[in-house]
Amino acid sequence: MKLLEILHNPEDEFTPIPFWFLNGNLSHAEMIRQMEDFTAHGVKGVVLHPRMGLPKRIKYLSKEYFGYIRTAVETADRLHMTVVLYDEGMYPSGSANGQVVEGHPEFASEGITLTREMLPGDELLAEIENQFLVARKTGGTMRGIHWDQEDGEPNAPLTADLLNPAAVNRFIELTHEAYYREFHAYFGTVIQAFFTDEPSIMGRNVYGMFAWSHNFAEVFTGAGGHLSGLADLFYGRENEDTILYEKLILQKESEVYYGKLSAWCENHGIALMGHPHQSDDIEAERYFHIPGQDLVLRWVSPEKGGLEGMDSTMAKCSADAARLMGRRRNANECFGACNADNNPWQFSGGDMKWYLDWLAVRGVNLFVPHAFYYSIQGRRKEERPPDVGPNNIWWPHYSLWSAYMRRLSCLMTDADMRTPVAAICKNRSLCPEMVAPLFENQTGFQYLPESFLKDCSVDAETQELICRGRRYQAVVNDLGNAFPQVSHQVTEDLADVHCFPKTPTLRCAHFVRAQAECWFLVNEGSCRIETALTLPGITGRIGKYDLWNDRAFRQASCLGKDGEQIRLSLYPRQSVLLFTVSEQEYEKLAAPPVEVWLPAPDFTQIRHDPRKCTRTYKALMDVSAGTLDEGVPIISFDGYDMAELKVNGKDAGVSFWPPHHFAVQGLLHEGQNEIEVTMTGSLANKYGNRAVHYGVR
């Protein structure tokens, strides 16, 4: 069937496109070698990211700098790779590594503050109870690409005023136009997008101020605002003036920064990609041709769960914005500094799998791993670790990861999502507590930001909310009385699946893809899921596809009063795709194998190599001929982190998270068998603050 065909061999457009940190003493030969290595491991795209650690001899946007970028672009052309250009010398975007402000101090970031002491250069806006509301330069900086340009260092570049059209025009001329002059022949073919990275109006390391810009006082008062009313910003209070201020700042940022970049990219045949400053900046997503977000610093995590806090909304933020605007793809810059226990490099394969599933089940369909490091020499290994690619323990097996990301991306692209509930929201207020019960009860929903409400109507007969051709049977609402006439309640009838018993850690995405109705199911918890699952309203045959192992089987089911029923068993870090099939297609699917679970091996350690963070174990296992005839034998055991198994000297595969399961059909023989496993531990043991246990448990 078509669904399985496209998932078995996803096209290159679904490749992960990692940040490639250009952070070392670059050489053309080494750049070519690394890119060839990427493609050999299934990675067919890169974001060319100049990064902290570039030597001073390579000045940002210089002739020498562009020489290295040319090597990357020409190599990508030869290897049929995609290139995404990064629009900054580190981050946040918008300042051209400080060059926007050089010679133009008037372009530096501005803010307002409430103070008792006026400083030279301050612009007095209002006097309030013996305090002055003033506009002044923020002194905000960015992280640069050389070692003396880090936060707090004297050469950290100053950031530009992103609300000032002249400053943004200078940024575009210095950056985008320079890249286009150098590489215009590759735009729209090899070069597919420009990545803009969490632009910040005031810059980094600014406290006690709110965003402002030259002449913004006239804009604010012209719209009816009272400057004195902005004092409430500093006390966390809301009034008509603070509401107007937030609205006008968003409007100005959207028009002056995102709007200009979006138009430039469109006029030059490429996409605007990247992400806004905050995880719930949903209104800014409309300017991205590939909306995106940024999952870093373990803001959500397996141990915290995926439903609490502002950052838990980011995946739905980008995916739902893309759907509203008819964009095929939405991206996430994922894994950056997602170290466990505040221990650099303590990031496991199990963590990576959890994050991928967390993103995909919410609709993300383009993965931007953060990051592949050109170099981890010296201090470079300490700069926002870990490397999640060629310098990590799983790189020899990375084709498994790239294939999984491709399948997830392919699955969630061009999918017609089933979202019976509209979640009406404001920018920077996506209300995780409001939507958490929908996740926990496997009920699909679509965020509708307030700017889209003008496109909505209510069907008087069915009382369904209609927005841009989609219908919603119920509304959850953060905006008071918006659409009270949609009287349907969020009930179990609207759930994508019904679970008995209730299973709050099960996530479900329900959609139609390649003419098949699909349910992508993910165990987001730390315990095994065992539940009876009903697919409401579905009658007929069901298939089951394991995206990690690229295996499809028949799914046993029986028809209940509400729909087809199955038994669902999912270990932590496990996902599965259920899909409808015709009787003829069902017969073509393989019957699920009979699994024979062998006793856990009694391992004895035979080697320990601290330099490689490996421990090797052996065990002897007696197997009867009858056991081999019963079905597919499974060897299972617990341990950390990565397990590579050999049975009688032959490779049996690799497993990245516990419990480690290995199907060893054809590798065992009657009698005594030799089982050998090598466990490779976290690189936190080499580069972190403290040791992390590894080995068989």
XYZ file of C-alpha atoms in Angstrom:
697
model
C 0.000 0.000 0.000
C 1.064 3.566 -0.653
C 1.473 4.532 3.015
C 3.973 1.754 3.666
C 5.802 2.420 0.419
C 6.536 6.044 1.294
C 7.486 5.181 4.891
C 9.794 2.354 3.879
C 11.939 4.632 1.750
C 11.243 8.310 2.559
C 12.551 10.844 0.075
C 15.530 13.075 0.835
C 13.279 16.061 1.537
C 12.459 14.437 4.881
C 16.080 14.261 6.035
C 17.077 15.741 9.374
C 18.856 19.052 8.770
C 21.193 19.522 11.747
C 22.928 22.660 12.869
C 26.532 22.178 11.759
C 28.616 24.224 14.165
C 31.392 25.806 12.091
C 33.367 26.372 15.257
C 36.970 25.401 14.525
C 40.034 26.234 12.502
C 38.251 25.407 9.260
C 39.895 23.634 6.365
C 38.269 22.954 3.018
C 39.342 19.305 3.004
C 37.939 18.632 6.470
C 34.634 20.317 5.633
C 34.287 18.087 2.585
C 35.180 14.987 4.602
C 32.591 15.752 7.261
C 29.835 16.414 4.736
C 30.582 13.151 2.954
C 30.409 11.445 6.352
C 27.024 13.056 7.031
C 25.561 11.693 3.800
C 27.000 8.232 4.513
C 24.912 8.252 7.702
C 21.682 9.359 6.033
C 21.935 13.099 6.675
C 21.215 15.017 3.472
C 21.042 18.589 4.747
C 22.809 21.054 7.058
C 22.292 24.459 8.603
C 25.618 26.265 8.129
C 26.001 27.801 11.563
C 29.060 30.005 12.307
C 29.709 29.369 15.965
C 31.786 30.340 18.960
C 35.298 28.990 18.406
C 35.988 30.296 14.908
C 39.527 31.717 14.827
C 39.999 35.477 14.518
C 41.497 35.007 11.051
C 37.997 34.148 9.776
C 36.127 37.399 10.119
C 32.370 37.114 9.831
C 31.083 37.826 6.279
C 34.630 38.358 4.993
C 36.007 37.029 1.712
C 37.738 34.215 3.590
C 34.547 33.365 5.468
C 32.558 33.113 2.256
C 35.289 30.901 0.797
C 34.466 28.241 3.391
C 30.735 28.680 2.884
C 31.329 28.188 -0.845
C 33.075 24.888 -0.161
C 30.057 23.741 1.836
C 27.547 24.859 -0.797
C 29.457 23.337 -3.708
C 29.968 20.092 -1.790
C 26.266 19.994 -0.962
C 25.487 20.462 -4.642
C 27.705 17.499 -5.539
C 26.237 15.312 -2.785
C 22.621 16.350 -3.496
C 22.279 17.868 -0.038
C 20.108 20.737 1.149
C 21.735 23.839 2.641
C 20.040 26.223 5.053
C 21.934 29.478 5.583
C 22.107 30.825 9.121
C 21.564 34.588 9.168
C 23.801 35.540 12.076
C 27.253 35.181 13.579
C 25.945 33.202 16.572
C 22.685 34.475 18.143
C 20.214 36.101 18.653
C 19.631 37.081 15.045
C 19.363 40.575 13.670
C 22.715 42.255 14.343
C 25.232 40.723 11.877
C 27.632 39.912 14.718
C 27.472 43.550 15.824
C 28.111 45.040 12.381
C 24.663 46.686 12.228
C 25.586 48.917 15.171
C 29.234 49.508 14.175
C 29.372 53.090 12.956
C 25.635 53.451 13.631
C 25.147 53.709 17.406
C 21.625 54.988 16.798
C 20.719 51.449 15.622
C 21.459 49.817 19.005
C 18.649 48.094 20.930
C 16.373 50.305 22.991
C 14.097 49.799 25.964
C 12.133 51.662 28.584
C 12.786 51.613 32.299
C 11.365 53.196 35.415
C 14.109 55.013 37.310
C 14.728 57.638 39.954
C 17.822 58.903 38.164
C 18.038 60.198 34.607
C 21.185 59.304 32.666
C 22.809 61.206 29.776
C 21.048 60.241 26.569
C 17.791 59.235 28.255
C 14.545 60.285 26.591
C 11.987 61.293 29.210
C 8.585 59.767 28.456
C 6.661 60.440 31.688
C 7.148 61.369 35.340
C 5.265 59.131 37.758
C 5.355 59.498 41.537
C 8.923 60.793 41.769
C 10.098 58.273 39.166
C 10.951 58.782 35.529
C 9.803 56.563 32.690
C 12.639 56.860 30.199
C 13.750 55.323 26.925
C 17.430 54.430 26.686
C 19.843 52.094 24.931
C 19.659 48.692 26.581
C 23.335 47.773 26.229
C 22.041 44.364 25.151
C 24.540 42.027 23.538
C 24.635 38.793 21.593
C 26.876 35.728 21.653
C 29.546 36.179 19.002
C 31.680 33.712 17.044
C 35.065 34.349 18.698
C 36.156 33.464 22.206
C 36.242 37.080 23.424
C 32.654 37.691 22.255
C 30.861 35.537 24.820
C 28.213 36.841 27.218
C 29.759 39.239 29.712
C 32.992 39.655 27.782
C 34.030 43.151 26.641
C 33.829 42.309 22.916
C 30.366 40.755 23.029
C 28.659 42.400 20.012
C 25.901 44.935 20.600
C 22.461 44.011 19.325
C 20.402 46.063 16.916
C 16.985 47.670 17.337
C 14.724 45.213 15.500
C 11.815 47.654 15.603
C 13.774 50.215 13.592
C 13.273 49.730 9.821
C 16.622 51.352 9.022
C 18.457 48.970 11.354
C 16.705 45.922 9.884
C 17.422 47.133 6.344
C 21.102 47.384 7.269
C 21.002 43.848 8.698
C 19.509 42.520 5.457
C 22.066 44.371 3.329
C 25.010 43.147 5.408
C 23.822 39.535 5.623
C 21.171 38.389 3.151
C 22.302 40.497 0.234
C 25.927 39.472 0.802
C 25.015 35.774 0.725
C 22.927 36.325 -2.380
C 25.754 38.097 -4.209
C 28.025 35.153 -3.452
C 25.640 32.241 -4.030
C 22.672 33.427 -6.079
C 23.142 30.554 -8.537
C 22.287 28.082 -5.747
C 19.255 29.873 -4.319
C 16.099 27.815 -4.646
C 18.009 24.631 -5.485
C 20.794 23.701 -3.079
C 20.045 26.645 -0.778
C 16.486 26.220 0.437
C 16.113 28.604 3.361
C 17.510 31.263 5.670
C 17.365 30.421 9.387
C 16.646 33.292 11.777
C 17.303 32.426 15.411
C 15.259 33.770 18.363
C 15.563 37.471 17.483
C 15.535 39.577 20.638
C 14.403 43.193 20.561
C 16.475 44.260 23.555
C 19.361 41.778 23.265
C 20.727 39.464 25.917
C 21.618 40.312 29.524
C 19.083 43.131 29.857
C 17.102 43.422 33.084
C 14.428 45.760 34.387
C 13.497 47.044 30.931
C 10.792 46.549 28.318
C 11.185 46.738 24.545
C 11.104 50.134 22.846
C 12.335 51.843 19.720
C 13.109 55.220 18.215
C 9.854 57.130 17.562
C 7.751 54.390 19.187
C 6.324 56.949 21.640
C 4.598 58.651 18.711
C 3.196 55.326 17.510
C 1.917 54.481 20.985
C 0.329 57.832 21.806
C -1.033 58.108 18.262
C -2.958 54.880 18.887
C -4.490 56.399 22.031
C -1.977 55.197 24.584
C -0.918 57.066 27.692
C 2.788 56.799 28.453
C 2.256 57.112 32.200
C 0.129 53.971 32.101
C 3.181 51.922 31.112
C 4.495 52.148 34.670
C 2.270 49.150 35.424
C 4.515 47.006 33.230
C 7.140 47.170 35.961
C 4.707 45.999 38.659
C 3.199 43.121 36.674
C -0.141 44.871 36.385
C -2.360 45.006 33.301
C -4.304 48.017 32.098
C -5.524 49.385 28.767
C -2.147 50.979 28.074
C -0.121 47.823 28.768
C -2.498 45.801 26.569
C -2.105 48.349 23.767
C 1.671 48.340 24.278
C 1.914 44.536 23.890
C -0.253 44.673 20.779
C 1.775 47.443 19.124
C 5.171 45.909 19.983
C 4.098 42.605 18.420
C 2.745 44.436 15.382
C 5.931 46.475 14.981
C 8.225 43.458 15.393
C 6.132 41.476 12.923
C 6.082 44.156 10.251
C 9.614 45.506 10.615
C 11.598 42.335 11.311
C 9.728 39.156 10.420
C 7.797 40.766 7.591
C 10.889 42.185 5.908
C 12.828 38.919 6.198
C 9.877 36.891 4.977
C 9.408 39.113 1.925
C 13.126 39.051 1.131
C 13.258 35.253 1.241
C 10.133 34.907 -0.876
C 11.500 37.339 -3.455
C 14.721 35.315 -3.668
C 13.139 31.901 -4.075
C 13.830 30.449 -0.622
C 11.983 29.979 2.675
C 12.212 31.899 5.918
C 12.943 29.280 8.558
C 13.919 29.370 12.233
C 11.922 30.380 15.271
C 10.768 33.407 17.246
C 12.091 34.430 20.625
C 9.599 32.618 22.839
C 8.078 29.125 22.722
C 4.498 30.407 22.568
C 5.054 33.239 20.060
C 2.364 31.838 17.788
C 1.463 35.079 15.997
C 5.018 35.566 14.686
C 4.881 32.125 13.056
C 2.706 33.476 10.238
C 5.780 35.102 8.648
C 7.756 31.857 8.450
C 7.475 29.762 5.317
C 8.618 26.935 7.589
C 7.316 27.817 11.061
C 9.565 26.606 13.839
C 10.428 26.415 17.505
C 13.412 25.632 19.694
C 13.570 22.723 22.171
C 16.693 23.314 24.256
C 17.975 23.296 27.838
C 15.670 20.411 28.829
C 12.705 22.784 29.162
C 10.527 19.715 28.804
C 11.944 16.286 29.526
C 11.119 12.655 30.270
C 11.479 13.199 34.002
C 9.333 16.366 34.067
C 6.752 15.136 31.610
C 5.710 16.911 28.467
C 2.626 18.873 29.530
C 3.656 21.535 32.031
C 4.926 25.057 31.500
C 5.009 27.501 28.632
C 7.630 25.502 26.715
C 5.421 22.425 26.602
C 3.301 24.236 23.992
C 6.061 24.840 21.436
C 5.543 21.803 19.199
C 1.819 22.440 18.780
C 2.609 26.140 18.373
C 4.638 25.615 15.201
C 2.615 22.676 13.852
C -0.774 24.340 14.332
C 0.453 27.646 12.917
C 1.728 25.811 9.846
C -1.619 24.084 9.389
C -3.567 27.340 9.640
C -1.367 28.941 6.975
C -1.212 25.948 4.648
C 2.520 25.379 5.169
C 3.680 21.803 4.497
C 6.525 21.762 6.977
C 7.267 23.015 10.450
C 10.582 22.586 12.205
C 12.148 22.245 15.610
C 15.731 23.013 16.605
C 15.952 20.138 19.045
C 18.227 18.606 21.716
C 20.406 21.683 22.342
C 21.982 21.436 25.808
C 19.274 18.971 26.859
C 21.631 17.407 29.387
C 20.203 15.462 32.306
C 20.996 16.448 35.901
C 22.855 19.595 34.777
C 25.727 17.357 33.730
C 27.222 18.370 30.350
C 27.044 15.603 27.721
C 24.674 13.499 29.838
C 22.189 12.929 27.045
C 21.156 9.382 26.200
C 19.692 7.672 23.169
C 16.574 7.143 25.263
C 16.330 10.891 25.788
C 16.711 11.542 22.072
C 13.977 9.020 21.218
C 11.629 10.585 23.782
C 12.145 14.066 22.336
C 11.632 12.925 18.736
C 8.352 11.220 19.599
C 7.253 14.160 21.775
C 7.703 16.487 18.815
C 6.291 14.250 16.096
C 3.087 13.255 17.856
C 2.326 16.978 18.188
C 2.875 17.519 14.461
C 6.513 18.592 13.994
C 7.777 17.239 10.654
C 11.258 18.694 10.171
C 14.008 17.964 12.693
C 16.964 20.302 13.146
C 19.266 18.483 15.589
C 21.356 20.820 17.734
C 24.081 20.134 16.864
C 26.829 18.478 14.837
C 30.145 20.046 15.891
C 32.901 20.654 13.355
C 35.269 20.473 16.330
C 35.086 19.525 20.008
C 38.681 20.562 20.663
C 39.358 22.339 23.937
C 36.622 24.699 25.089
C 34.460 23.883 22.087
C 33.168 20.702 23.713
C 31.854 22.860 26.589
C 29.874 25.260 24.387
C 26.197 24.212 24.601
C 26.886 20.465 24.529
C 26.290 17.770 23.583
C 27.207 17.022 20.005
C 24.321 14.742 19.020
C 25.942 13.514 15.817
C 29.438 12.552 14.699
C 31.129 13.113 18.058
C 28.718 10.996 20.080
C 28.572 7.294 20.885
C 25.777 6.468 18.439
C 27.408 7.872 15.283
C 28.440 4.446 13.879
C 24.733 3.561 13.965
C 23.346 7.003 13.097
C 21.649 5.730 9.937
C 19.024 4.217 12.261
C 18.341 7.638 13.761
C 18.284 9.492 10.448
C 15.933 6.857 9.008
C 13.576 7.230 11.989
C 13.538 11.014 11.656
C 12.830 10.664 7.942
C 9.903 8.337 8.588
C 8.443 10.614 11.264
C 8.821 13.645 8.999
C 7.296 11.830 6.044
C 4.421 10.511 8.141
C 3.485 13.926 9.539
C 3.806 15.839 6.240
C 0.674 16.206 4.079
C -1.315 14.594 6.878
C -4.950 15.662 7.233
C -5.193 15.983 11.005
C -8.358 15.088 12.894
C -8.776 17.898 15.444
C -12.344 18.120 16.735
C -11.501 20.727 19.390
C -10.443 24.346 18.824
C -8.209 25.798 21.541
C -8.631 29.561 21.275
C -5.607 31.422 22.575
C -3.589 34.607 22.659
C -0.014 35.145 21.577
C 2.335 34.114 24.400
C -0.605 32.522 26.204
C -1.156 29.003 24.878
C -2.418 27.800 28.255
C -0.741 24.430 28.832
C -3.017 23.768 31.788
C -6.072 24.226 29.528
C -4.951 21.678 26.924
C -3.265 19.110 29.207
C -6.541 17.170 29.723
C -6.925 16.934 25.941
C -3.508 15.303 25.646
C -4.200 12.978 28.572
C -7.521 11.881 27.075
C -6.115 11.479 23.534
C -8.318 14.262 22.101
C -7.009 16.131 19.077
C -7.099 19.919 19.077
C -6.010 22.889 16.999
C -4.700 26.133 18.478
C -6.587 29.130 17.052
C -4.819 32.417 17.917
C -7.014 35.461 18.285
C -5.863 37.052 15.025
C -7.526 34.176 13.155
C -10.896 34.612 14.826
C -11.974 37.049 12.123
C -11.863 34.088 9.732
C -14.187 32.019 11.943
C -17.916 31.464 11.803
C -20.425 29.164 13.481
C -22.700 26.766 11.610
C -26.143 27.641 13.003
C -27.450 24.135 12.378
C -24.608 21.998 13.734
C -23.159 24.592 16.144
C -19.698 23.759 14.836
C -16.966 26.371 14.646
C -15.609 26.802 11.117
C -12.198 28.319 10.395
C -10.431 28.213 7.049
C -12.428 25.220 5.878
C -11.992 23.148 9.038
C -14.769 22.311 11.483
C -14.532 22.009 15.256
C -17.181 20.345 17.402
C -16.056 21.950 20.658
C -14.068 24.899 21.938
C -11.732 25.370 24.876
C -11.218 29.018 25.412
C -8.745 31.483 26.914
C -10.550 34.537 25.551
C -13.643 34.892 27.677
C -16.815 34.764 25.620
C -15.430 34.005 22.162
C -17.950 31.782 20.342
C -20.222 30.838 23.265
C -22.727 29.515 20.708
C -20.459 26.503 20.131
C -22.225 24.602 22.868
C -20.692 21.144 22.452
C -18.688 19.995 25.446
C -15.334 18.240 25.244
C -16.486 14.689 25.911
C -15.087 11.206 25.456
C -16.989 11.023 22.163
C -14.453 13.448 20.667
C -11.400 11.412 21.657
C -9.232 9.915 18.935
C -9.067 6.620 20.817
C -10.735 5.228 23.925
C -8.562 3.539 26.529
C -9.591 1.115 29.237
C -8.166 1.690 31.711
C -7.532 5.408 31.185
C -3.971 5.993 30.058
C -2.888 9.616 30.638
C 0.678 9.054 29.394
C -0.474 7.835 25.979
C -0.257 10.474 23.224
C -2.185 10.132 19.997
C -2.112 11.932 16.649
C -5.106 11.003 14.464
C -4.960 11.838 10.757
C -5.378 10.620 7.210
C -2.164 10.032 5.253
C -1.879 8.455 1.795
C -5.578 7.454 1.849
C -5.212 5.585 5.153
C -6.721 6.618 8.462
C -3.858 6.644 10.969
C -3.243 6.769 14.697
C 0.329 7.541 15.750
C 0.666 6.411 19.358
C 3.493 7.293 21.736
C 4.251 6.227 25.292
C 5.334 9.501 26.905
C 5.634 8.054 30.381
C 8.171 6.030 32.323
C 6.079 2.861 32.749
C 4.857 0.267 30.294
C 1.369 0.926 28.890
C -1.093 -1.976 28.852
C -4.593 -0.998 27.798
C -7.599 -2.001 25.730
C -7.830 0.490 22.890
C -10.931 1.293 20.852
C -10.784 3.147 17.534
C -14.142 4.950 17.615
C -16.345 4.499 14.565
C -13.865 2.233 12.780
C -14.926 -1.123 11.408
C -12.638 -3.324 9.362
C -9.036 -4.356 9.219
C -6.150 -2.634 11.007
C -2.433 -2.692 10.262
C 0.439 -1.939 12.616
C 3.765 -0.338 11.645
C 6.903 -0.030 13.738
C 8.602 3.128 12.444
C 11.844 2.457 14.286
C 12.363 -1.030 12.847
C 10.517 -0.465 9.527
C 8.231 -3.460 10.039
C 4.513 -3.780 9.260
C 2.150 -6.495 10.520
C -1.490 -7.343 10.775
C -3.078 -6.003 13.939
C -5.494 -8.359 15.642
C -8.752 -6.603 16.488
C -12.373 -7.317 17.267
C -15.430 -5.190 16.682
C -16.909 -3.692 19.835
C -19.958 -1.502 20.225
C -17.953 1.700 19.555
C -15.437 0.456 16.987
C -12.497 -1.849 16.467
C -10.781 -2.911 19.684
C -7.163 -3.983 20.162
C -4.779 -4.732 22.991
C -2.081 -2.082 23.169
C 1.269 -2.686 24.835
C 3.942 0.021 24.653
C 7.192 0.189 26.569
C 8.628 3.600 27.532
C 10.251 5.238 24.483
C 8.119 3.080 22.186
C 5.834 4.328 19.429
C 3.552 2.583 16.933
C 1.421 3.505 13.945
C -2.007 1.947 13.490
C -3.717 2.346 10.124
C -6.798 1.166 8.257
C -6.369 -1.318 5.403
C -8.621 -3.108 2.975
C -9.166 -6.829 3.297
C -6.836 -7.400 0.347
C -4.109 -5.204 1.841
C -4.530 -6.901 5.203
C -3.877 -10.303 3.672
C -0.626 -9.004 2.170
C 0.665 -7.927 5.575
C 2.769 -10.385 7.543
C 1.250 -12.019 10.581
C 2.886 -10.710 13.769
C 5.670 -13.040 14.858
C 5.328 -15.291 17.845
C 7.933 -13.968 20.260
C 9.731 -16.361 22.566
C 11.237 -14.445 25.485
C 14.394 -16.173 26.632
C 15.663 -15.989 30.215
C 17.791 -12.909 30.867
C 21.455 -13.778 30.270
C 23.678 -14.173 33.327
C 26.365 -11.755 32.153
C 29.928 -11.589 33.441
C 32.082 -8.552 32.699
C 35.166 -9.445 30.675
C 36.504 -6.001 29.659
C 36.327 -2.392 30.762
C 37.761 0.463 28.702
C 37.267 3.775 30.570
C 38.771 5.714 27.660
C 35.998 4.514 25.363
C 33.404 4.335 28.166
C 32.681 0.677 27.350
C 32.071 -2.451 29.367
C 31.890 -5.823 27.638
C 30.064 -8.819 29.073
C 29.660 -12.449 28.126
C 27.124 -15.124 28.982
C 26.457 -18.711 27.975
C 22.895 -19.627 27.116
C 21.506 -23.142 26.647
C 18.771 -23.306 24.018
C 16.638 -26.337 23.155
C 15.561 -27.258 19.633
C 11.954 -26.867 20.736
C 12.533 -23.268 21.737
C 13.914 -22.452 18.304
C 10.820 -23.951 16.681
C 8.356 -21.959 18.778
C 8.896 -18.555 17.178
C 11.264 -15.572 17.171
C 13.588 -15.770 20.196
C 14.033 -12.481 22.091
C 16.954 -11.683 24.362
C 16.108 -8.905 26.813
C 18.069 -7.254 29.612
C 18.443 -3.941 31.397
C 21.433 -1.594 31.304
C 22.850 1.783 30.270
C 23.437 3.332 27.765
C 23.981 1.827 24.296
C 24.009 -1.951 23.874
C 25.661 -3.755 20.942
C 24.946 -7.484 20.942
C 26.724 -10.425 19.365
C 25.376 -13.962 19.317
C 27.899 -16.688 18.563
C 30.213 -14.051 17.123
C 27.617 -12.542 14.767
C 26.154 -9.038 15.072
C 22.630 -9.009 16.492
C 22.112 -5.251 16.340
C 22.148 -2.265 18.644
C 19.747 -0.864 21.220
C 19.842 2.688 22.579
C 17.555 2.566 25.626
C 16.487 0.039 28.247
C 14.990 -2.455 28.399
C 17.155 -3.721 25.555
C 15.281 -6.157 23.314
C 17.023 -8.126 20.561
C 15.314 -10.457 18.101
C 17.957 -13.128 17.452
C 16.228 -15.397 14.966
C 18.755 -17.376 12.913
C 21.654 -16.617 15.267
C 21.059 -19.266 17.918
C 21.613 -23.000 17.646
C 20.625 -25.941 19.755
C 22.808 -26.324 22.797
C 25.164 -23.778 24.304
C 25.355 -20.297 22.753
C 27.778 -17.469 23.460
C 26.175 -14.065 24.083
C 28.366 -10.956 24.158
C 27.221 -7.402 24.767
C 29.196 -4.168 24.782
C 27.619 -1.340 26.754
C 28.802 2.164 25.863
C 28.235 4.847 28.450
C 27.413 8.529 28.239
C 30.171 10.888 27.156
C 29.465 12.759 30.378
C 32.023 10.307 31.734
C 34.653 12.008 29.547
C 33.448 15.575 29.232
C 30.918 16.135 32.017
C 31.092 17.232 35.634
C 30.687 13.752 37.087
C 30.608 10.103 36.148
C 27.427 8.381 34.954
C 26.905 4.658 35.501
C 26.984 2.439 32.445
C 26.849 -1.285 31.974
C 24.461 -4.198 32.416
C 22.198 -3.774 35.401
